[in-house]
Amino acid sequence: MKIVVLSDTHIPVAAKDLPTQVYDALKDAELIIHAGDMISYDFYKKLQGFAEVKAVHGNMDEPQMQKKLPSKQIINVGKFSIGLIHGWGSPSGLLNIVEKEFANENPDIIIFGHSHQPINMHKKNTIFFNPGSPTDKIFANVHTYGIITITNGLKAEIVKIS
């Protein structure tokens, strides 16, 4: 299964749309996970045209998005559990915040956003994964998104937009 992971797209504020490279990746996605700060409902509906979308709201999302989407959720894909949250606070303390939020659930992977800084690291038995932002480099020096591949195992990778 191919999952495209996005966060902090900030459409239409940071950019009018996603880069073509991201849309190319979405063409064969079986699931899209968005870790918040989509901003607009119209963009959410556009993503749904590619595959099922699982998403949480972020601090910058329109009120309609904040009402529609949860702040946190667990997604089960096969034998794997995915924790999804946007995050808040300083980027330097973000990893601790999201880890505490899922302390009772112990998911296989925790996907989060907020900092715009791509992260793909293992801590204990959990992957911490922030896909970065494909449209906004306010706290990062590169545009990125993520791909998770689930076969017998779970593989997460950060993709730089060229």
PDB file of C-alpha atoms in Angstrom:
ATOM      1  CA  MET A   1       0.000   0.000   0.000  1.00  0.00           C
ATOM      2  CA  LYS A   2       1.274   3.465  -0.906  1.00  0.00           C
ATOM      3  CA  ILE A   3       0.368   6.316   1.433  1.00  0.00           C
ATOM      4  CA  VAL A   4       1.218   9.912   0.534  1.00  0.00           C
ATOM      5  CA  VAL A   5       1.810  11.992   3.663  1.00  0.00           C
ATOM      6  CA  LEU A   6       1.362  15.761   3.649  1.00  0.00           C
ATOM      7  CA  SER A   7       1.372  18.506   6.218  1.00  0.00           C
ATOM      8  CA  ASP A   8       1.435  22.272   6.331  1.00  0.00           C
ATOM      9  CA  THR A   9       0.327  22.714   2.738  1.00  0.00           C
ATOM     10  CA  HIS A  10      -1.230  26.095   3.612  1.00  0.00           C
ATOM     11  CA  ILE A  11      -3.220  26.233   0.352  1.00  0.00           C
ATOM     12  CA  PRO A  12      -4.016  28.930  -0.853  1.00  0.00           C
ATOM     13  CA  VAL A  13      -1.982  31.072   1.582  1.00  0.00           C
ATOM     14  CA  ALA A  14       1.619  29.807   1.139  1.00  0.00           C
ATOM     15  CA  ALA A  15       0.978  28.617  -2.429  1.00  0.00           C
ATOM     16  CA  LYS A  16      -1.935  28.454  -4.841  1.00  0.00           C
ATOM     17  CA  ASP A  17      -1.499  24.713  -5.268  1.00  0.00           C
ATOM     18  CA  LEU A  18       0.815  21.757  -4.698  1.00  0.00           C
ATOM     19  CA  PRO A  19       3.895  21.218  -6.849  1.00  0.00           C
ATOM     20  CA  THR A  20       3.407  18.899  -9.831  1.00  0.00           C
ATOM     21  CA  GLN A  21       5.758  16.322  -8.257  1.00  0.00           C
ATOM     22  CA  VAL A  22       3.313  15.844  -5.377  1.00  0.00           C
ATOM     23  CA  TYR A  23       0.359  15.403  -7.736  1.00  0.00           C
ATOM     24  CA  ASP A  24       2.370  12.784  -9.625  1.00  0.00           C
ATOM     25  CA  ALA A  25       2.830  10.886  -6.349  1.00  0.00           C
ATOM     26  CA  LEU A  26      -0.886  11.164  -5.548  1.00  0.00           C
ATOM     27  CA  LYS A  27      -1.910   9.455  -8.822  1.00  0.00           C
ATOM     28  CA  ASP A  28      -1.248   5.963  -7.452  1.00  0.00           C
ATOM     29  CA  ALA A  29      -1.756   6.633  -3.735  1.00  0.00           C
ATOM     30  CA  GLU A  30      -4.124   4.291  -1.947  1.00  0.00           C
ATOM     31  CA  LEU A  31      -4.418   6.608   1.049  1.00  0.00           C
ATOM     32  CA  ILE A  32      -3.546  10.244   1.738  1.00  0.00           C
ATOM     33  CA  ILE A  33      -2.689  11.340   5.268  1.00  0.00           C
ATOM     34  CA  HIS A  34      -2.588  15.053   6.036  1.00  0.00           C
ATOM     35  CA  ALA A  35      -1.210  16.258   9.382  1.00  0.00           C
ATOM     36  CA  GLY A  36      -2.980  19.612   9.454  1.00  0.00           C
ATOM     37  CA  ASP A  37      -2.758  23.188   8.215  1.00  0.00           C
ATOM     38  CA  MET A  38      -4.424  22.374   4.934  1.00  0.00           C
ATOM     39  CA  ILE A  39      -6.197  25.727   5.370  1.00  0.00           C
ATOM     40  CA  SER A  40      -9.089  25.415   2.894  1.00  0.00           C
ATOM     41  CA  TYR A  41     -11.984  23.016   2.543  1.00  0.00           C
ATOM     42  CA  ASP A  42     -11.725  23.293  -1.251  1.00  0.00           C
ATOM     43  CA  PHE A  43      -8.200  21.846  -1.127  1.00  0.00           C
ATOM     44  CA  TYR A  44      -9.405  19.018   1.149  1.00  0.00           C
ATOM     45  CA  LYS A  45     -12.099  18.142  -1.408  1.00  0.00           C
ATOM     46  CA  LYS A  46      -9.479  18.217  -4.206  1.00  0.00           C
ATOM     47  CA  LEU A  47      -7.334  15.678  -2.338  1.00  0.00           C
ATOM     48  CA  GLN A  48     -10.357  13.401  -1.950  1.00  0.00           C
ATOM     49  CA  GLY A  49     -10.444  13.140  -5.737  1.00  0.00           C
ATOM     50  CA  PHE A  50      -7.214  11.094  -5.613  1.00  0.00           C
ATOM     51  CA  ALA A  51      -7.772   8.679  -2.709  1.00  0.00           C
ATOM     52  CA  GLU A  52      -9.285   8.382   0.738  1.00  0.00           C
ATOM     53  CA  VAL A  53      -8.022  11.210   2.976  1.00  0.00           C
ATOM     54  CA  LYS A  54      -7.357  10.850   6.688  1.00  0.00           C
ATOM     55  CA  ALA A  55      -6.563  14.198   8.268  1.00  0.00           C
ATOM     56  CA  VAL A  56      -6.443  16.262  11.429  1.00  0.00           C
ATOM     57  CA  HIS A  57      -6.826  19.997  11.756  1.00  0.00           C
ATOM     58  CA  GLY A  58      -3.976  22.344  12.484  1.00  0.00           C
ATOM     59  CA  ASN A  59      -3.765  25.715  14.161  1.00  0.00           C
ATOM     60  CA  MET A  60      -4.032  27.630  10.854  1.00  0.00           C
ATOM     61  CA  ASP A  61      -7.001  25.772   9.351  1.00  0.00           C
ATOM     62  CA  GLU A  62     -10.234  27.591   8.527  1.00  0.00           C
ATOM     63  CA  PRO A  63     -12.998  27.226  11.154  1.00  0.00           C
ATOM     64  CA  GLN A  64     -14.893  24.864   8.819  1.00  0.00           C
ATOM     65  CA  MET A  65     -11.862  22.555   8.739  1.00  0.00           C
ATOM     66  CA  GLN A  66     -11.391  22.728  12.503  1.00  0.00           C
ATOM     67  CA  LYS A  67     -15.018  21.647  12.987  1.00  0.00           C
ATOM     68  CA  LYS A  68     -14.835  18.878  10.375  1.00  0.00           C
ATOM     69  CA  LEU A  69     -11.507  17.290  11.313  1.00  0.00           C
ATOM     70  CA  PRO A  70     -10.354  15.907  14.685  1.00  0.00           C
ATOM     71  CA  SER A  71      -7.260  17.228  16.446  1.00  0.00           C
ATOM     72  CA  LYS A  72      -5.872  13.707  16.863  1.00  0.00           C
ATOM     73  CA  GLN A  73      -6.648  10.216  15.613  1.00  0.00           C
ATOM     74  CA  ILE A  74      -5.430   6.641  15.333  1.00  0.00           C
ATOM     75  CA  ILE A  75      -5.572   5.081  11.869  1.00  0.00           C
ATOM     76  CA  ASN A  76      -5.303   1.311  11.518  1.00  0.00           C
ATOM     77  CA  VAL A  77      -3.830   0.037   8.264  1.00  0.00           C
ATOM     78  CA  GLY A  78      -3.473  -3.719   8.221  1.00  0.00           C
ATOM     79  CA  LYS A  79      -1.508  -4.742  11.297  1.00  0.00           C
ATOM     80  CA  PHE A  80      -0.057  -1.247  11.785  1.00  0.00           C
ATOM     81  CA  SER A  81      -1.388   1.665  13.812  1.00  0.00           C
ATOM     82  CA  ILE A  82      -0.693   5.254  12.826  1.00  0.00           C
ATOM     83  CA  GLY A  83      -1.030   8.132  15.268  1.00  0.00           C
ATOM     84  CA  LEU A  84      -1.896  11.418  13.561  1.00  0.00           C
ATOM     85  CA  ILE A  85      -1.704  14.899  15.083  1.00  0.00           C
ATOM     86  CA  HIS A  86      -0.668  18.356  13.937  1.00  0.00           C
ATOM     87  CA  GLY A  87       1.271  19.519  16.995  1.00  0.00           C
ATOM     88  CA  TRP A  88       1.813  22.890  18.622  1.00  0.00           C
ATOM     89  CA  GLY A  89       4.406  24.968  20.395  1.00  0.00           C
ATOM     90  CA  SER A  90       8.071  25.435  19.676  1.00  0.00           C
ATOM     91  CA  PRO A  91       9.690  23.165  17.075  1.00  0.00           C
ATOM     92  CA  SER A  92      12.378  22.291  19.630  1.00  0.00           C
ATOM     93  CA  GLY A  93       9.832  20.680  21.974  1.00  0.00           C
ATOM     94  CA  LEU A  94       7.469  19.272  19.365  1.00  0.00           C
ATOM     95  CA  LEU A  95       8.741  15.695  19.409  1.00  0.00           C
ATOM     96  CA  ASN A  96       8.131  15.434  23.172  1.00  0.00           C
ATOM     97  CA  ILE A  97       4.632  16.893  22.808  1.00  0.00           C
ATOM     98  CA  VAL A  98       3.520  14.401  20.169  1.00  0.00           C
ATOM     99  CA  GLU A  99       5.148  11.489  21.994  1.00  0.00           C
ATOM    100  CA  LYS A 100       3.193  12.313  25.178  1.00  0.00           C
ATOM    101  CA  GLU A 101      -0.062  12.633  23.212  1.00  0.00           C
ATOM    102  CA  PHE A 102       0.207   8.998  22.104  1.00  0.00           C
ATOM    103  CA  ALA A 103       1.805   7.502  25.236  1.00  0.00           C
ATOM    104  CA  ASN A 104      -1.233   5.296  25.938  1.00  0.00           C
ATOM    105  CA  GLU A 105      -1.809   4.139  22.342  1.00  0.00           C
ATOM    106  CA  ASN A 106       1.779   3.148  21.410  1.00  0.00           C
ATOM    107  CA  PRO A 107       1.293   3.425  17.625  1.00  0.00           C
ATOM    108  CA  ASP A 108       3.838   2.012  15.194  1.00  0.00           C
ATOM    109  CA  ILE A 109       4.293   5.448  13.633  1.00  0.00           C
ATOM    110  CA  ILE A 110       3.362   8.945  14.776  1.00  0.00           C
ATOM    111  CA  ILE A 111       2.777  11.429  11.975  1.00  0.00           C
ATOM    112  CA  PHE A 112       2.796  15.109  12.849  1.00  0.00           C
ATOM    113  CA  GLY A 113       3.385  18.506  11.277  1.00  0.00           C
ATOM    114  CA  HIS A 114       3.478  22.091  12.546  1.00  0.00           C
ATOM    115  CA  SER A 115       7.243  22.713  12.378  1.00  0.00           C
ATOM    116  CA  HIS A 116       7.583  22.344   8.570  1.00  0.00           C
ATOM    117  CA  GLN A 117      10.806  20.434   9.361  1.00  0.00           C
ATOM    118  CA  PRO A 118      11.000  16.923   7.923  1.00  0.00           C
ATOM    119  CA  ILE A 119      11.737  14.206  10.469  1.00  0.00           C
ATOM    120  CA  ASN A 120      11.998  10.447  10.012  1.00  0.00           C
ATOM    121  CA  MET A 121      13.409   8.841  13.131  1.00  0.00           C
ATOM    122  CA  HIS A 122      12.985   5.765  15.285  1.00  0.00           C
ATOM    123  CA  LYS A 123      12.609   6.144  19.028  1.00  0.00           C
ATOM    124  CA  LYS A 124      12.031   2.982  21.032  1.00  0.00           C
ATOM    125  CA  ASN A 125       9.570   1.003  18.874  1.00  0.00           C
ATOM    126  CA  THR A 126       7.947   3.993  17.177  1.00  0.00           C
ATOM    127  CA  ILE A 127       8.712   5.920  14.000  1.00  0.00           C
ATOM    128  CA  PHE A 128       8.305   9.676  14.387  1.00  0.00           C
ATOM    129  CA  PHE A 129       7.482  11.143  10.993  1.00  0.00           C
ATOM    130  CA  ASN A 130       6.987  14.753   9.973  1.00  0.00           C
ATOM    131  CA  PRO A 131       6.726  15.100   6.178  1.00  0.00           C
ATOM    132  CA  GLY A 132       7.668  18.785   6.284  1.00  0.00           C
ATOM    133  CA  SER A 133       5.883  21.169   3.937  1.00  0.00           C
ATOM    134  CA  PRO A 134       5.645  20.972   0.154  1.00  0.00           C
ATOM    135  CA  THR A 135       4.803  24.672  -0.121  1.00  0.00           C
ATOM    136  CA  ASP A 136       6.261  26.666   2.783  1.00  0.00           C
ATOM    137  CA  LYS A 137       9.923  26.861   3.854  1.00  0.00           C
ATOM    138  CA  ILE A 138       9.398  29.232   6.790  1.00  0.00           C
ATOM    139  CA  PHE A 139      11.226  26.883   9.210  1.00  0.00           C
ATOM    140  CA  ALA A 140      12.992  24.595   6.737  1.00  0.00           C
ATOM    141  CA  ASN A 141      15.356  24.994   3.795  1.00  0.00           C
ATOM    142  CA  VAL A 142      13.626  22.535   1.460  1.00  0.00           C
ATOM    143  CA  HIS A 143      10.099  21.592   0.355  1.00  0.00           C
ATOM    144  CA  THR A 144       9.195  17.991   1.210  1.00  0.00           C
ATOM    145  CA  TYR A 145       6.413  15.456   1.570  1.00  0.00           C
ATOM    146  CA  GLY A 146       6.335  11.835   2.696  1.00  0.00           C
ATOM    147  CA  ILE A 147       5.674   8.369   1.328  1.00  0.00           C
ATOM    148  CA  ILE A 148       4.822   5.411   3.530  1.00  0.00           C
ATOM    149  CA  THR A 149       4.890   1.988   1.941  1.00  0.00           C
ATOM    150  CA  ILE A 150       3.237  -0.910   3.721  1.00  0.00           C
ATOM    151  CA  THR A 151       3.939  -4.444   2.522  1.00  0.00           C
ATOM    152  CA  ASN A 152       5.165  -6.956   5.099  1.00  0.00           C
ATOM    153  CA  GLY A 153       6.627  -4.045   7.027  1.00  0.00           C
ATOM    154  CA  LEU A 154       6.269  -0.293   7.222  1.00  0.00           C
ATOM    155  CA  LYS A 155       8.742   1.945   5.363  1.00  0.00           C
ATOM    156  CA  ALA A 156       8.640   5.736   5.692  1.00  0.00           C
ATOM    157  CA  GLU A 157      10.618   8.140   3.545  1.00  0.00           C
ATOM    158  CA  ILE A 158      10.934  11.886   3.145  1.00  0.00           C
ATOM    159  CA  VAL A 159      10.814  13.067  -0.484  1.00  0.00           C
ATOM    160  CA  LYS A 160      12.517  16.333  -1.460  1.00  0.00           C
ATOM    161  CA  ILE A 161      10.731  18.340  -4.100  1.00  0.00           C
ATOM    162  CA  SER A 162      13.073  19.103  -6.980  1.00  0.00           C
TER     163      SER A 162
END
